[in-house]
Short mmCIF file of C-alpha atoms and ligand atoms in Angstrom, two decimals:
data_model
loop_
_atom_site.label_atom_id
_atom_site.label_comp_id
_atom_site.label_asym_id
_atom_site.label_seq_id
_atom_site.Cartn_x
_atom_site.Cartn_y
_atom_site.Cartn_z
CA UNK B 1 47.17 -30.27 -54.92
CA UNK B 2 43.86 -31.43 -53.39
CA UNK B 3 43.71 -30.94 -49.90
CA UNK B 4 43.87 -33.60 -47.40
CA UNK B 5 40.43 -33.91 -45.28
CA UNK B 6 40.69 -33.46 -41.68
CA UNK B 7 37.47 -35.68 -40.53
CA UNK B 8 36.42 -34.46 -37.93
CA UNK B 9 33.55 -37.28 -36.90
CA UNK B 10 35.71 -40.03 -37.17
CA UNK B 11 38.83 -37.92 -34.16
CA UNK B 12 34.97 -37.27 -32.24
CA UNK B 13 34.18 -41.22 -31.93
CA UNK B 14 37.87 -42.00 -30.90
CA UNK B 15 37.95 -39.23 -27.83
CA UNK B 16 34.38 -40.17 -26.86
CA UNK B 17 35.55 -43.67 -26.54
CA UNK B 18 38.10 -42.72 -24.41
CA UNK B 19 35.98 -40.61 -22.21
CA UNK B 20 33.33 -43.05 -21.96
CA UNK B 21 36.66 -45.64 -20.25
CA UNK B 22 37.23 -42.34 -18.04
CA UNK B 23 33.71 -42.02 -16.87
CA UNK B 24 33.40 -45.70 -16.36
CA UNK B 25 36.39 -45.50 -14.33
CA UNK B 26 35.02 -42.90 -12.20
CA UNK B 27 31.73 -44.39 -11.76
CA UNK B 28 33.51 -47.75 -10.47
CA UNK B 29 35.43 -45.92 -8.28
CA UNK B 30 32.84 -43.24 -7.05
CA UNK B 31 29.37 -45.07 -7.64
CA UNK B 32 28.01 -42.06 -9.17
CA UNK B 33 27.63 -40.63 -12.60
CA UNK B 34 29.03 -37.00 -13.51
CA UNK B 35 26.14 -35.33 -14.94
CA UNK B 36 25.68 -31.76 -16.87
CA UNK B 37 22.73 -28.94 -16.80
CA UNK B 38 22.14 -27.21 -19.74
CA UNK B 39 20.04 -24.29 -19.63
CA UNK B 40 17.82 -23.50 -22.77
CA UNK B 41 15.71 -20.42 -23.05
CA UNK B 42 13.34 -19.94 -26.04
CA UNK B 43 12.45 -21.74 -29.21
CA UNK B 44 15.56 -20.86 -31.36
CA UNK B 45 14.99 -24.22 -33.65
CA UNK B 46 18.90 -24.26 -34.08
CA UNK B 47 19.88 -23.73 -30.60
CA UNK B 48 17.32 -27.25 -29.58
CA UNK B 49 19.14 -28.99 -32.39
CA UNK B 50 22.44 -27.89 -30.58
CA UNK B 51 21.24 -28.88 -27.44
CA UNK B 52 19.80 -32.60 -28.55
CA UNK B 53 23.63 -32.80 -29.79
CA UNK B 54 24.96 -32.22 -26.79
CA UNK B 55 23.00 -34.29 -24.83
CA UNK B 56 23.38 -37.11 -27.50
CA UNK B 57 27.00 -36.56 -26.81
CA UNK B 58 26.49 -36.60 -22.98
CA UNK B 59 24.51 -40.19 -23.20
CA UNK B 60 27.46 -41.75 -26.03
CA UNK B 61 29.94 -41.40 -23.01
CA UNK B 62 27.82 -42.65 -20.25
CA UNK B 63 26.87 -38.88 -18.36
CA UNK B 64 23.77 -38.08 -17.15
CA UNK B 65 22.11 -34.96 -19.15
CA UNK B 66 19.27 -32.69 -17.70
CA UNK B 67 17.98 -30.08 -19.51
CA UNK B 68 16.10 -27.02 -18.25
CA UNK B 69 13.64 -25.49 -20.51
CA UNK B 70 12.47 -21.99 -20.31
CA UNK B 71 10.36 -20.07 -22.08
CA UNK B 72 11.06 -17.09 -24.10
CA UNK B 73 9.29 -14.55 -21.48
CA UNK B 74 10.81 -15.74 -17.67
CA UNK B 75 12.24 -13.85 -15.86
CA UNK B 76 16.50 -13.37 -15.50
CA UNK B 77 15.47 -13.87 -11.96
CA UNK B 78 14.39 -17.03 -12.18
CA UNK B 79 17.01 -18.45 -14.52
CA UNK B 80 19.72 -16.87 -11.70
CA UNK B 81 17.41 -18.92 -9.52
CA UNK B 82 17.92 -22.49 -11.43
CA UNK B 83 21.73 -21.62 -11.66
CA UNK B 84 22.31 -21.22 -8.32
CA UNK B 85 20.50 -23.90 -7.15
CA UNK B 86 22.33 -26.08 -9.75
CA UNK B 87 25.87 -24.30 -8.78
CA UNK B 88 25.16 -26.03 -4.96
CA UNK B 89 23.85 -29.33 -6.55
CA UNK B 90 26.77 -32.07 -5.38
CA UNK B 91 25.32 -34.28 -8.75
CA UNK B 92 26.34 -31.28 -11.32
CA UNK B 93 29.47 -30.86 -12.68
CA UNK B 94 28.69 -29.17 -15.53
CA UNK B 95 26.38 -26.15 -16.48
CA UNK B 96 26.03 -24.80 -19.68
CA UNK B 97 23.38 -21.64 -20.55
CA UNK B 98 22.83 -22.41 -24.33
CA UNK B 99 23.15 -19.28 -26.22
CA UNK B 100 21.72 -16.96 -27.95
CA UNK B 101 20.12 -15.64 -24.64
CA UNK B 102 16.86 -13.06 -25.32
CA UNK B 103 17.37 -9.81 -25.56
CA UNK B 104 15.76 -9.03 -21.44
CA UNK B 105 18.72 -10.68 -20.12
CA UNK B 106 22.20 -9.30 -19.37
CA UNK B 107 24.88 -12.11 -20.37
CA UNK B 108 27.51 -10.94 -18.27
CA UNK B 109 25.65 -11.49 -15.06
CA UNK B 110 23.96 -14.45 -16.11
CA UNK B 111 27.51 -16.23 -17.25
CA UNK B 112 29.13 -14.91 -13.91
CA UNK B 113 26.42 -16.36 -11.78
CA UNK B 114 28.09 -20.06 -13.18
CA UNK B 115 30.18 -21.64 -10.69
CA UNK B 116 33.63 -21.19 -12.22
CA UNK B 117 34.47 -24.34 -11.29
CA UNK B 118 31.40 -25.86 -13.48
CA UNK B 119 31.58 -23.34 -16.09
CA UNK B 120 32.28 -26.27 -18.66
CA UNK B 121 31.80 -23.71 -21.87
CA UNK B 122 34.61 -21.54 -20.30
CA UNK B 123 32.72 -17.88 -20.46
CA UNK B 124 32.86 -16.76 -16.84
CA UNK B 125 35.09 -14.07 -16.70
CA UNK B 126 37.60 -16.08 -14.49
CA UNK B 127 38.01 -18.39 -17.41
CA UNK B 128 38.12 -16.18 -19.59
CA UNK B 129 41.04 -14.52 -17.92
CA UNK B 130 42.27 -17.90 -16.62
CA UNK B 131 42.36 -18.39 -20.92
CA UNK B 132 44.35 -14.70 -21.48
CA UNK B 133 46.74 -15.92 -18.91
CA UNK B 134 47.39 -19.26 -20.36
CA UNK B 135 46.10 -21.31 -17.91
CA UNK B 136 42.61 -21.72 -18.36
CA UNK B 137 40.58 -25.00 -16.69
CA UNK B 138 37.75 -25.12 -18.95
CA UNK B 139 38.89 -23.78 -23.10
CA UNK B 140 35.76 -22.77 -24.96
CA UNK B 141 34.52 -25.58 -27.00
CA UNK B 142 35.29 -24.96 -30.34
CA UNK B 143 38.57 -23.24 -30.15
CA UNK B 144 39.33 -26.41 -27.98
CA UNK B 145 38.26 -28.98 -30.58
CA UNK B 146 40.26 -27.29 -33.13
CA UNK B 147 43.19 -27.72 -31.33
CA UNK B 148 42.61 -31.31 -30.86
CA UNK B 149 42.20 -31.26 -34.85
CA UNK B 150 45.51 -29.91 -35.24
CA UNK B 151 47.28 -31.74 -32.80
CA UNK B 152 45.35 -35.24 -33.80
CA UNK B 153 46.49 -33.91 -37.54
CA UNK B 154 50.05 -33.37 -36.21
CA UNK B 155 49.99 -29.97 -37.62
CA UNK B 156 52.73 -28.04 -35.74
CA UNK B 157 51.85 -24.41 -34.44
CA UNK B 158 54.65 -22.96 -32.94
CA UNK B 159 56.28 -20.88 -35.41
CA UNK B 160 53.24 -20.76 -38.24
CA UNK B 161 51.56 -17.90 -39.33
CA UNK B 162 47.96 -18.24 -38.09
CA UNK B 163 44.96 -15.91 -39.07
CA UNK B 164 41.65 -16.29 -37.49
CA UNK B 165 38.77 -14.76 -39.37
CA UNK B 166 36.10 -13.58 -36.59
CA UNK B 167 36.71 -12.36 -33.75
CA UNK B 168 33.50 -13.00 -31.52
CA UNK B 169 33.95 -13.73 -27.51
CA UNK B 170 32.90 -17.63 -28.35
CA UNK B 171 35.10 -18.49 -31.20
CA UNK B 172 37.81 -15.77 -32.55
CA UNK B 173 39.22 -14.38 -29.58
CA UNK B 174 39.72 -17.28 -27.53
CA UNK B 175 41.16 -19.42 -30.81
CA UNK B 176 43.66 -16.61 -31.04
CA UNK B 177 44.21 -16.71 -27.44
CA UNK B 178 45.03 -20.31 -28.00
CA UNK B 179 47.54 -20.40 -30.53
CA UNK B 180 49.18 -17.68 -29.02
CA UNK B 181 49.96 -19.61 -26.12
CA UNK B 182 51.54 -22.23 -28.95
CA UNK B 183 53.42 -19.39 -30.22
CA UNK B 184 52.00 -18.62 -32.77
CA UNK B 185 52.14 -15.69 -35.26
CA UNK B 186 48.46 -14.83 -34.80
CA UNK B 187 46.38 -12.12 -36.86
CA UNK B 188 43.33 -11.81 -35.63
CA UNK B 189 40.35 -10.32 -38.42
CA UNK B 190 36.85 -8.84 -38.26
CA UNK B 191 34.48 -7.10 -40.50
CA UNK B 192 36.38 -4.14 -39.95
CA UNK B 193 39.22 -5.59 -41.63
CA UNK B 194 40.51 -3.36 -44.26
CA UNK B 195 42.01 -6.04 -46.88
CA UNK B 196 41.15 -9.40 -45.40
CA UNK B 197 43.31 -11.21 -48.23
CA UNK B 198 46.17 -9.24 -46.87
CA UNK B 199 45.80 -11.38 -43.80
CA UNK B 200 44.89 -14.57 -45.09
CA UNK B 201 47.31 -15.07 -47.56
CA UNK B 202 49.91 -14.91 -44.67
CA UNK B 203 48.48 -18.05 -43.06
CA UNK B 204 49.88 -21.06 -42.46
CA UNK B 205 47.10 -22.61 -40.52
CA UNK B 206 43.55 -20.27 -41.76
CA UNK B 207 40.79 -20.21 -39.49
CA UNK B 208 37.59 -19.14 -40.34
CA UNK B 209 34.32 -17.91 -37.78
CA UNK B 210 32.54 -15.24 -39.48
CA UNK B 211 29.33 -16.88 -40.78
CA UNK B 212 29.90 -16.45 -44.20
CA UNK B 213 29.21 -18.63 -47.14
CA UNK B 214 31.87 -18.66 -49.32
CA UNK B 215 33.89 -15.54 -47.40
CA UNK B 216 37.02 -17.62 -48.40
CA UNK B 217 38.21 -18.17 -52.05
CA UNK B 218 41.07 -19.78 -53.22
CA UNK B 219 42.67 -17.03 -54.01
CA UNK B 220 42.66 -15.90 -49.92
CA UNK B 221 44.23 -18.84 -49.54
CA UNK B 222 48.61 -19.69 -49.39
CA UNK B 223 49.31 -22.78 -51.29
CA UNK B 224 49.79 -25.58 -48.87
CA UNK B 225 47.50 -23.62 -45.81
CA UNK B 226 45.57 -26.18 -43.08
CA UNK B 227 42.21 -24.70 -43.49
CA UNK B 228 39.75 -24.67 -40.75
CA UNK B 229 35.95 -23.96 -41.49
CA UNK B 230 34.22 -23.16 -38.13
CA UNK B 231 31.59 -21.43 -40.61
CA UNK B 232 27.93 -23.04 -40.08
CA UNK B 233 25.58 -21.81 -42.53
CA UNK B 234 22.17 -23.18 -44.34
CA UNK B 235 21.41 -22.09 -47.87
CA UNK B 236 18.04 -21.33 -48.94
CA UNK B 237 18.22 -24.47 -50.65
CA UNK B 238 18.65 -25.74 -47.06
CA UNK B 239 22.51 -27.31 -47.58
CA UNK B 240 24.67 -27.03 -44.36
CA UNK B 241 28.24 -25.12 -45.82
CA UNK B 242 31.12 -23.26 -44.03
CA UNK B 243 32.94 -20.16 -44.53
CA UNK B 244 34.81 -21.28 -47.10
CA UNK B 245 34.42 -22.03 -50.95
CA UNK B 246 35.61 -25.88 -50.43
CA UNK B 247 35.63 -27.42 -53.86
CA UNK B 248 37.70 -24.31 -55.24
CA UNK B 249 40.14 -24.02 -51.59
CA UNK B 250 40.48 -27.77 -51.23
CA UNK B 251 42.78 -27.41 -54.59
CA UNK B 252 45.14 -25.04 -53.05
CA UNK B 253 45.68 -26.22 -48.90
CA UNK B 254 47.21 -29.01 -47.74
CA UNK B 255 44.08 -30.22 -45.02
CA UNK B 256 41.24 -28.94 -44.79
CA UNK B 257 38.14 -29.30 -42.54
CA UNK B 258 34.43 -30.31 -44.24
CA UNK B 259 31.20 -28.88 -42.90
CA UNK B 260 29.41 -31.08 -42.08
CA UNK B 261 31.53 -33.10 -40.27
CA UNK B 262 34.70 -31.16 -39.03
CA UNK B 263 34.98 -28.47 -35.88
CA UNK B 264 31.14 -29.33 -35.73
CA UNK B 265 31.22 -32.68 -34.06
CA UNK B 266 34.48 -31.90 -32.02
CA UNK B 267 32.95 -28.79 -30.40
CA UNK B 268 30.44 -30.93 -28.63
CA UNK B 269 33.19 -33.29 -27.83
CA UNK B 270 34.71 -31.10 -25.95
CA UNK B 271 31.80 -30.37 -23.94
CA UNK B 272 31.45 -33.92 -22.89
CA UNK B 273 35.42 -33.55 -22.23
CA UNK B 274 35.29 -30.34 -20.04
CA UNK B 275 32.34 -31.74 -18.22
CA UNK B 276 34.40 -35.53 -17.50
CA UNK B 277 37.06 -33.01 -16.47
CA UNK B 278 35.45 -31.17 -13.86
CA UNK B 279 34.09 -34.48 -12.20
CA UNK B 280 37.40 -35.77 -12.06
CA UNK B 281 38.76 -32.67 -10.42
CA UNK B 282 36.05 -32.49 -8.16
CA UNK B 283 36.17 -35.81 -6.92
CA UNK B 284 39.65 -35.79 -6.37
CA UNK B 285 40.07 -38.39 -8.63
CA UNK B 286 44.29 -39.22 -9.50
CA UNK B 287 43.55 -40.63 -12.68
CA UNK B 288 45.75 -38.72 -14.80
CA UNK B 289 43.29 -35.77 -14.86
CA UNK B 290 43.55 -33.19 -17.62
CA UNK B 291 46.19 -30.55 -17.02
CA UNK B 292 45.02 -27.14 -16.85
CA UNK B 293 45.42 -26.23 -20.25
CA UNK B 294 48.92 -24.54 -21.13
CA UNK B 295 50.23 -25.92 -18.10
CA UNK B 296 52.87 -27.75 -20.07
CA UNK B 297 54.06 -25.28 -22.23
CA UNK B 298 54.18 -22.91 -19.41
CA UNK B 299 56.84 -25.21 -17.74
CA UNK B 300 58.63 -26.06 -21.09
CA UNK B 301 59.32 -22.85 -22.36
CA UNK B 302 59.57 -19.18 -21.02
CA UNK B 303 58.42 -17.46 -23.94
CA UNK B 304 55.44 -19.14 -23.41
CA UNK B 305 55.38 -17.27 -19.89
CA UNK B 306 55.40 -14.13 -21.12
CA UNK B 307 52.73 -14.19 -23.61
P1 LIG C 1 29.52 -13.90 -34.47
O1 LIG C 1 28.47 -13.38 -35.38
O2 LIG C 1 29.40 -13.70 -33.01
O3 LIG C 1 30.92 -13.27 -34.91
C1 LIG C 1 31.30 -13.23 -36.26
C2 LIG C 1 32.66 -12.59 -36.36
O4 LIG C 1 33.01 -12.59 -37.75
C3 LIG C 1 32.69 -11.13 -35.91
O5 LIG C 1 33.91 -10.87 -35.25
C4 LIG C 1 32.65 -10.35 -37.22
O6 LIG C 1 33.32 -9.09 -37.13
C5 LIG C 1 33.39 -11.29 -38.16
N1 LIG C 1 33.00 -11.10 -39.55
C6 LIG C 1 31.76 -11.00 -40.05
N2 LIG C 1 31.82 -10.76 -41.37
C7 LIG C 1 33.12 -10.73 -41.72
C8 LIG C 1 33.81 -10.52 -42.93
N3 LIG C 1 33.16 -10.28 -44.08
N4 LIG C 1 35.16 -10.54 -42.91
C9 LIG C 1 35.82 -10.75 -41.76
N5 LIG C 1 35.21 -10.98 -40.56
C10 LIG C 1 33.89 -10.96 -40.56
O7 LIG C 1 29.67 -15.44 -34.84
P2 LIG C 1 30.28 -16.69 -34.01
O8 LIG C 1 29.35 -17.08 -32.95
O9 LIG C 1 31.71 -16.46 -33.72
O10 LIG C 1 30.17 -17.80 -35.15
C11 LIG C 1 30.82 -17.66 -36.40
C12 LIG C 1 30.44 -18.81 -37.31
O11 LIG C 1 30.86 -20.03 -36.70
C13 LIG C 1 28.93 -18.98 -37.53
O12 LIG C 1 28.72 -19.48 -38.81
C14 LIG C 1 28.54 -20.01 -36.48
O13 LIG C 1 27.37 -20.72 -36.85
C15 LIG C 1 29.75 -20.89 -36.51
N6 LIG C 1 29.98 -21.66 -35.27
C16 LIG C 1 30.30 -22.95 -35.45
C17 LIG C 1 30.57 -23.73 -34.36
C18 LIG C 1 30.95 -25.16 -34.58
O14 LIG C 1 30.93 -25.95 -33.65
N7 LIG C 1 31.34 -25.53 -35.80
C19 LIG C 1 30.52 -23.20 -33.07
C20 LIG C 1 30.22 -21.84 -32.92
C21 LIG C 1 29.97 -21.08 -34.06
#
């Protein structure tokens, strides 16, 4: 078998399109442009690149971007500063803090000083929980854009066996959370994990957030999985690869994600998605606004209540 490739550029372009109608739309009906703050502290080459992406992103569906640079040495008091100022700021409806954060600054108090309402990356604690409880407004990015994957692939998830590998507060945990809420069979491992094989050779649907080159062999790997490679990792001979051994696992699954070009592109998607979101719901816009997420399932099933 050679897997099928789930491309994850090509299900970006179609839902930026569609955003780009939905900020139009609001625009024309509110004369105004939704716009998103990203904070960036330090010179962390990879977190810039992240943060060009994203506002790349940002200008593809027509928001306004504004970046606020700080250097390595301020002060937590004076990023608090900026975020409050931008939590009161009528034109933001987004803020993001780019992370990793230095080490002077507590992340806790720095991602609860967001206004939960334009916490876009979903990390304040009241999205977080809002996320446990199956309702949250704003999903973190990239356990968000792998759902899309799935569901854009028409891979069911009720009912599979799903293993996430990684369990970090950004990716793992909150892409367990998620496909929980789908019902899911979920394992969730770590580097703790006594026989990670064990665990992936379960799966259904395999997803993979350690950091990792080549973590996951074929062998790891059930004939027929949908294999996911969050993974983002350069090689000293400066190549971009996931998690996962690809040539050897893309013989045994039935889909599988690339890096470059899978969860990569769709994780700033959803960015550009959470932000159009929040404008709409702050604006009091009616049209057809994205459900709180789980809100469906909730209704349709009473398992899914419980969970
Ligand atoms: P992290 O370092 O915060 O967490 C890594 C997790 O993997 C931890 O839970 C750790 O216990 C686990 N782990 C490490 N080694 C392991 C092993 N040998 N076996 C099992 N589990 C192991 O990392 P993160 O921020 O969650 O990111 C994980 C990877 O995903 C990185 O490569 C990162 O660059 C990538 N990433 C990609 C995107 C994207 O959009 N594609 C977004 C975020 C992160």
């Amino acid at each position: 078998m050679t897997a099928k490739l789930i491309d994850g550029r090509a299900l970006a372009r179609r839902v930026r399109s569609e955003y780009r109608m939905r900020v139009e739309r609001l625009v024309a009906r509110h004369g105004r442009v939704p716009g998103l703050a990203v904070i960036l502290v330090g010179d962390d080459p990879a977190s810039h690149v992240y943060v060009s992406h994203k506002t790349r992103a940002c200008a593809e569906v027509g928001l306004q971007s504004h970046v606020h640079r700080f250097g390595t040495e301020v002060s937590q008091a004076e990023v608090l500063a900026c975020i409050a100022a931008l939590n009161s700021d009528l034109s933001i409806d987004g803020i993001l803090i780019q992370l990793p954060l230095p080490k002077h600054f507590e992340l806790p108090l720095v991602l609860g000083s967001i206004a939960r309402d334009k916490d876009v990356d979903g990390f304040h604690l009241y999205n977080v929980g809002a996320l446990v409880a199956g309702d949250a407004v704003f999903p973190p990015c990239t356990p968000y854009g792998v759902q899309k994957l799935l569901e854009a692939e028409g891979i069911p998830v009720a009912g599979q066996n799903v293993t996430v590998v990684g369990a970090s507060n950004i990716v793992g945990k909150p892409m367990a959370l998620m496909m929980i809420r789908q019902q899911a069979t979920v394992a969730l491992c770590h580097a703790r994990t006594r026989d990670l094989a064990e665990f992936t050779t379960l799966a259904d649907i395999l997803i993979v957030a350690a950091g990792f080159p080549n973590l996951i062999r074929s062998p790891m790997v059930r004939p027929g999985a949908v294999v996911i490679d969050v993974g983002i990792n350069r090689l000293p001979s400066g190549q971009l690869v996931g998690d996962v051994d690809f040539e050897g696992v893309r013989q045994v699954a039935s889909h599988i994600t690339p890096v470059p070009g899978g969860v990569g592109p769709m994780t700033v998607t959803m960015l550009v998605c959470n932000t159009v979101g929040s404008a709409e719901r702050r604006w009091g816009n009616e049209l057809g606004v994205e459900k709180t997420y789980g809100a469906d399932e909730s209704r349709a099933n009473s398992e899914g209540e419980k969970t």
